[in-house]
Every structure is written in structure tokens, then in C-alpha cells.
């Protein structure tokens, strides 16, 4: 399957197309960051982001559009553009009749790093490894969009395990490590990191009870 | 000029078309509320709101789209849909090449009631009076959308006075009472309420210095 991952934003909106299937290798099809200047009127910035997402859907014909879900508790004014851009991505997908998936940042981190609290550098490193890229994706901001795309492909079967790693503490099922191990040897370390992070997540879940 | 006012929302999105000019009478062209059910997937709800706004722009050919600006300090999850719907309205306007205006709730209240802290009943009463409606606009939720449209037409010349009434304390200029007085006699009370509210706003501005 082919997924367009969107890391929504107004100043920078990451777009990444990933192709593959759960248990198989994944490859990067395209990656970019849409930038709009703060001095441009808001409606023109939103239109630019919207049109670029629509163009990518038309060009790459994804089976699904995956959008990072916003779960901020901060003052809404600081993430207004991000929330609006996420809405535009969802509408663009719905308009094109493409399936939609949303994933919180910790779900995405748990999917690619095995740890819902992984930092940005870890996410970039794992995206590079999972997609067997020669170097980290450029522009750097776009790694998150690729990570969202990977999460969309991987989360189907690994849902409960991923939720556990993300810290929601639901029971952990089988199948996930198998899927990761089926990746090319260069990406074997993903499974090791995953298992380690999962142990840590389990411990912290136990402690918080 | 003709203005499409939008009171953004996902469960209820108010749309109101107002026509007229500053200093002249205003009339209501159309009013409605787009409703989407919470059990429908988010992207479909956003699409429904987006398509209805686009249809209204195409049908009514407004010179401007006025959108209530969101200035909430609350947890973003509670107003996520509102923020996304406002983005869709802005994009719909930009896509159609129509001018955009945004007004905060207190700016809208100051425009139609002369008091940036007017309550919902006051806004509805004033919208009914300003547009010379036989009864309050139906559905009731749509009064806010009409108020935003009225604000777009009126705020041009009355900006400083309106800002003063909204509590920003800038110097108050002339022209506003004249404009309101030029409305039909049935709406004369608007000017009276305005003047009274303005006096109160001035006093509270002075007190807060």
C-alpha cells in the first residue's frame, strides 16, 4: 500500500509518501516540506498548503492519507495553524475519496522507535533505517511526515502493542516483533530497540498503577 | 456590498449572508446552520462543512467572507473542530478569490451591540433590529454568523470607535453614530444602546488605566 504521511503545519508542512506492506520492506516514494511565509495573509497560506496536499494526492495516488493528530494542552493560538493545516489534509483526503488515518505523536514515535517518548533525532534515525535511506531524509523536517506514513502501514496489526508502548497500558499482543524482524537485516535493530522500549514502557505502566 | 459571515464550528457552523453598505440599511439575504453528526468520521464532517461553504460562496457571490476569529485559551481539544472549520472557510474564500475578514468575538459584539462583552441574547436582539427582521433569525445559532457579516460591513470606518468599545482603549473617532443614525427609524435604538455601551466602555477603559 502507498501512504501519504502529513506532519501538519502552516510555516512548515511535511509531506512524505511511503510504500510497502506490514511485514515487508518499506520504501520512500517522495518527501517534501511545504513552506509558507508568516507575512503572507493567513487564507493564502492555508490555500497554498491545501493545494499542495491535493496535488500530492493526485500525483502519488495514495491508498491512505495519514495525519499527525494534535493533542496539545498549550494555548491554542500557538498551534492554530497546525490545527487548521491538519483539517485541510483531512478534507483533501475525503474529497479524493482516500482513506484517512490519524496518529498522535506518541503513537507515531512508538511505531517507528518503539518508544512513545522518543526524541526527534531518534525518529529521524529510525525513519532513515526503516526506509533504508543512504542518509537522513531531506529536508530534515520531513522525517516526521515519513514517520506518520510508516505508522499508518504498521499500526494495523501492532495496534495493542503500540498502544502499550505509547503508555496507554493496554494488554500487549503478538505479531509485532515478527513484522519488524521480517524487515531487511539492516533494520533488525528496530526490533531490538522496540523490545527494549517496550520493557521500559511495561515497567513504567506497572509503576504508575 | 454582500458579505458571507461564518460562525465556524463542526457540530454547528453558522452561515449568514448580509447585504448593504456602511451608513445605509443592511438586509439579510440568507441564513443557515450546517450541522454534522459527531458519530460521522472527522474528515467527512470537515468535508461537509467545506462543501457547504463553497456552495454558498458560489450561490451568493459575496464580495467578502467574514470569519469569527478564535481566541480561546482553553484546552485545544475542545475547540479543534471550530479551528479547523475556520481554516476551511478561509481556504474556500481564498480559492474563490474573495476578500477575507476576521473578527474576534468581542469585535463582533462591539460592532453590533456597542459592547465587546455583550451576551448572546443581546447579539441576537441587535442582529434582528439591524437587519429589520420580523423575528429573531432562525435557526437561532445563525445570529452569530449574521453578526460577523454585519461587523465586516461596519468595521471599516468605525474601526477605532469599535476597538474602543471592545476595550482596547484606542482614541474614539467620529462618524459612527452618524452611520448608525442613518439606519431606518426602527433601528434607532441601536444607536442609543451603542452610545450608552460606549460611555460604559469609556468609563471602564478609564478605570483600567
PDB file of C-alpha atoms in Angstrom, chain A residues 30-137:
ATOM      1  CA  UNK A  30       8.726  11.158  -2.193  1.00  0.00           C
ATOM      2  CA  UNK A  31       9.304  13.677   0.549  1.00  0.00           C
ATOM      3  CA  UNK A  32       8.988  17.446   0.790  1.00  0.00           C
ATOM      4  CA  UNK A  33       8.124  20.306   3.095  1.00  0.00           C
ATOM      5  CA  UNK A  34       5.610  22.973   2.089  1.00  0.00           C
ATOM      6  CA  UNK A  35       6.681  26.324   3.458  1.00  0.00           C
ATOM      7  CA  UNK A  36       4.578  29.467   3.701  1.00  0.00           C
ATOM      8  CA  UNK A  37       5.818  32.849   4.858  1.00  0.00           C
ATOM      9  CA  UNK A  38       4.317  34.398   8.017  1.00  0.00           C
ATOM     10  CA  UNK A  39       3.908  37.767   6.270  1.00  0.00           C
ATOM     11  CA  UNK A  40       1.516  36.285   3.679  1.00  0.00           C
ATOM     12  CA  UNK A  41      -2.217  36.596   4.595  1.00  0.00           C
ATOM     13  CA  UNK A  42      -3.458  33.571   6.537  1.00  0.00           C
ATOM     14  CA  UNK A  43      -6.009  32.488   3.924  1.00  0.00           C
ATOM     15  CA  UNK A  44      -3.335  32.485   1.202  1.00  0.00           C
ATOM     16  CA  UNK A  45      -1.014  30.383   3.369  1.00  0.00           C
ATOM     17  CA  UNK A  46      -3.796  27.886   4.086  1.00  0.00           C
ATOM     18  CA  UNK A  47      -4.678  27.761   0.387  1.00  0.00           C
ATOM     19  CA  UNK A  48      -1.055  27.064  -0.571  1.00  0.00           C
ATOM     20  CA  UNK A  49      -0.837  24.162   1.902  1.00  0.00           C
ATOM     21  CA  UNK A  50      -4.213  22.825   0.776  1.00  0.00           C
ATOM     22  CA  UNK A  51      -3.341  22.939  -2.920  1.00  0.00           C
ATOM     23  CA  UNK A  52      -0.004  21.226  -2.412  1.00  0.00           C
ATOM     24  CA  UNK A  53      -1.595  18.371  -0.467  1.00  0.00           C
ATOM     25  CA  UNK A  54      -4.237  17.995  -3.185  1.00  0.00           C
ATOM     26  CA  UNK A  55      -1.520  17.970  -5.858  1.00  0.00           C
ATOM     27  CA  UNK A  56       0.404  15.243  -3.989  1.00  0.00           C
ATOM     28  CA  UNK A  57      -2.706  13.101  -3.653  1.00  0.00           C
ATOM     29  CA  UNK A  58      -3.350  13.488  -7.392  1.00  0.00           C
ATOM     30  CA  UNK A  59       0.279  12.823  -8.295  1.00  0.00           C
ATOM     31  CA  UNK A  60       1.078   9.912  -5.987  1.00  0.00           C
ATOM     32  CA  UNK A  61      -2.340   8.281  -5.733  1.00  0.00           C
ATOM     33  CA  UNK A  62      -2.006   7.097  -2.108  1.00  0.00           C
ATOM     34  CA  UNK A  63      -4.286   4.376  -0.686  1.00  0.00           C
ATOM     35  CA  UNK A  64      -4.405   6.323   2.567  1.00  0.00           C
ATOM     36  CA  UNK A  65      -3.553   9.733   3.946  1.00  0.00           C
ATOM     37  CA  UNK A  66      -2.124   9.641   7.475  1.00  0.00           C
ATOM     38  CA  UNK A  67      -2.169  12.836   9.524  1.00  0.00           C
ATOM     39  CA  UNK A  68      -0.477  13.529  12.815  1.00  0.00           C
ATOM     40  CA  UNK A  69      -3.171  14.209  15.368  1.00  0.00           C
ATOM     41  CA  UNK A  70      -2.730  17.216  17.621  1.00  0.00           C
ATOM     42  CA  UNK A  71      -3.052  16.660  21.345  1.00  0.00           C
ATOM     43  CA  UNK A  72      -1.669  19.875  22.741  1.00  0.00           C
ATOM     44  CA  UNK A  73      -2.721  21.372  26.004  1.00  0.00           C
ATOM     45  CA  UNK A  74      -0.987  24.624  25.210  1.00  0.00           C
ATOM     46  CA  UNK A  75      -2.595  27.949  24.309  1.00  0.00           C
ATOM     47  CA  UNK A  76      -4.451  27.321  21.081  1.00  0.00           C
ATOM     48  CA  UNK A  77      -3.093  30.476  19.429  1.00  0.00           C
ATOM     49  CA  UNK A  78       0.351  28.869  19.207  1.00  0.00           C
ATOM     50  CA  UNK A  79      -0.887  25.840  17.281  1.00  0.00           C
ATOM     51  CA  UNK A  80      -3.792  27.377  15.379  1.00  0.00           C
ATOM     52  CA  UNK A  81      -2.051  26.996  12.004  1.00  0.00           C
ATOM     53  CA  UNK A  82      -1.145  23.388  12.758  1.00  0.00           C
ATOM     54  CA  UNK A  83      -4.735  22.522  13.626  1.00  0.00           C
ATOM     55  CA  UNK A  84      -6.053  24.276  10.519  1.00  0.00           C
ATOM     56  CA  UNK A  85      -3.493  22.555   8.267  1.00  0.00           C
ATOM     57  CA  UNK A  86      -4.477  19.155   9.687  1.00  0.00           C
ATOM     58  CA  UNK A  87      -8.109  19.910   8.818  1.00  0.00           C
ATOM     59  CA  UNK A  88      -7.104  20.764   5.263  1.00  0.00           C
ATOM     60  CA  UNK A  89      -5.224  17.475   4.891  1.00  0.00           C
ATOM     61  CA  UNK A  90      -8.260  15.538   6.155  1.00  0.00           C
ATOM     62  CA  UNK A  91     -10.607  17.357   3.776  1.00  0.00           C
ATOM     63  CA  UNK A  92      -8.240  16.846   0.819  1.00  0.00           C
ATOM     64  CA  UNK A  93      -8.234  13.102   1.525  1.00  0.00           C
ATOM     65  CA  UNK A  94     -12.009  12.929   1.968  1.00  0.00           C
ATOM     66  CA  UNK A  95     -12.567  14.947  -1.196  1.00  0.00           C
ATOM     67  CA  UNK A  96     -10.385  12.492  -3.151  1.00  0.00           C
ATOM     68  CA  UNK A  97     -12.149   9.519  -1.562  1.00  0.00           C
ATOM     69  CA  UNK A  98      -8.933   8.321   0.071  1.00  0.00           C
ATOM     70  CA  UNK A  99      -8.895   6.523   3.440  1.00  0.00           C
ATOM     71  CA  UNK A 100      -7.762   8.601   6.399  1.00  0.00           C
ATOM     72  CA  UNK A 101      -5.725   7.638   9.449  1.00  0.00           C
ATOM     73  CA  UNK A 102      -4.728   9.844  12.356  1.00  0.00           C
ATOM     74  CA  UNK A 103      -1.980   9.092  14.843  1.00  0.00           C
ATOM     75  CA  UNK A 104      -0.844  11.031  17.883  1.00  0.00           C
ATOM     76  CA  UNK A 105       2.844  11.959  18.128  1.00  0.00           C
ATOM     77  CA  UNK A 106       3.409   9.287  20.781  1.00  0.00           C
ATOM     78  CA  UNK A 107       1.686   6.658  18.614  1.00  0.00           C
ATOM     79  CA  UNK A 108       3.984   7.614  15.731  1.00  0.00           C
ATOM     80  CA  UNK A 109       7.083   7.520  17.938  1.00  0.00           C
ATOM     81  CA  UNK A 110       6.033   4.169  19.390  1.00  0.00           C
ATOM     82  CA  UNK A 111       5.520   2.833  15.855  1.00  0.00           C
ATOM     83  CA  UNK A 112       8.921   3.805  14.477  1.00  0.00           C
ATOM     84  CA  UNK A 113      11.083   3.866  17.621  1.00  0.00           C
ATOM     85  CA  UNK A 114       9.233   1.520  19.959  1.00  0.00           C
ATOM     86  CA  UNK A 115       9.071   4.337  22.482  1.00  0.00           C
ATOM     87  CA  UNK A 116       6.263   6.860  22.675  1.00  0.00           C
ATOM     88  CA  UNK A 117       8.606   9.427  24.149  1.00  0.00           C
ATOM     89  CA  UNK A 118      11.459   9.130  21.621  1.00  0.00           C
ATOM     90  CA  UNK A 119      13.123  12.412  20.626  1.00  0.00           C
ATOM     91  CA  UNK A 120      13.329  13.967  17.163  1.00  0.00           C
ATOM     92  CA  UNK A 121      16.829  12.608  16.450  1.00  0.00           C
ATOM     93  CA  UNK A 122      15.697   9.060  17.248  1.00  0.00           C
ATOM     94  CA  UNK A 123      12.687   9.377  14.939  1.00  0.00           C
ATOM     95  CA  UNK A 124      14.906  10.636  12.107  1.00  0.00           C
ATOM     96  CA  UNK A 125      17.427   7.837  12.668  1.00  0.00           C
ATOM     97  CA  UNK A 126      14.732   5.149  12.662  1.00  0.00           C
ATOM     98  CA  UNK A 127      12.966   6.558   9.598  1.00  0.00           C
ATOM     99  CA  UNK A 128      16.324   6.523   7.774  1.00  0.00           C
ATOM    100  CA  UNK A 129      16.886   2.900   8.810  1.00  0.00           C
ATOM    101  CA  UNK A 130      13.339   1.632   8.165  1.00  0.00           C
ATOM    102  CA  UNK A 131      13.256   3.139   4.677  1.00  0.00           C
ATOM    103  CA  UNK A 132      16.873   2.049   4.011  1.00  0.00           C
ATOM    104  CA  UNK A 133      17.876   5.576   3.031  1.00  0.00           C
ATOM    105  CA  UNK A 134      21.547   6.356   2.387  1.00  0.00           C
ATOM    106  CA  UNK A 135      21.270   9.468   4.533  1.00  0.00           C
ATOM    107  CA  UNK A 136      18.619  11.088   6.734  1.00  0.00           C
ATOM    108  CA  UNK A 137      15.632  12.369   4.728  1.00  0.00           C
TER     109      UNK A 137
END
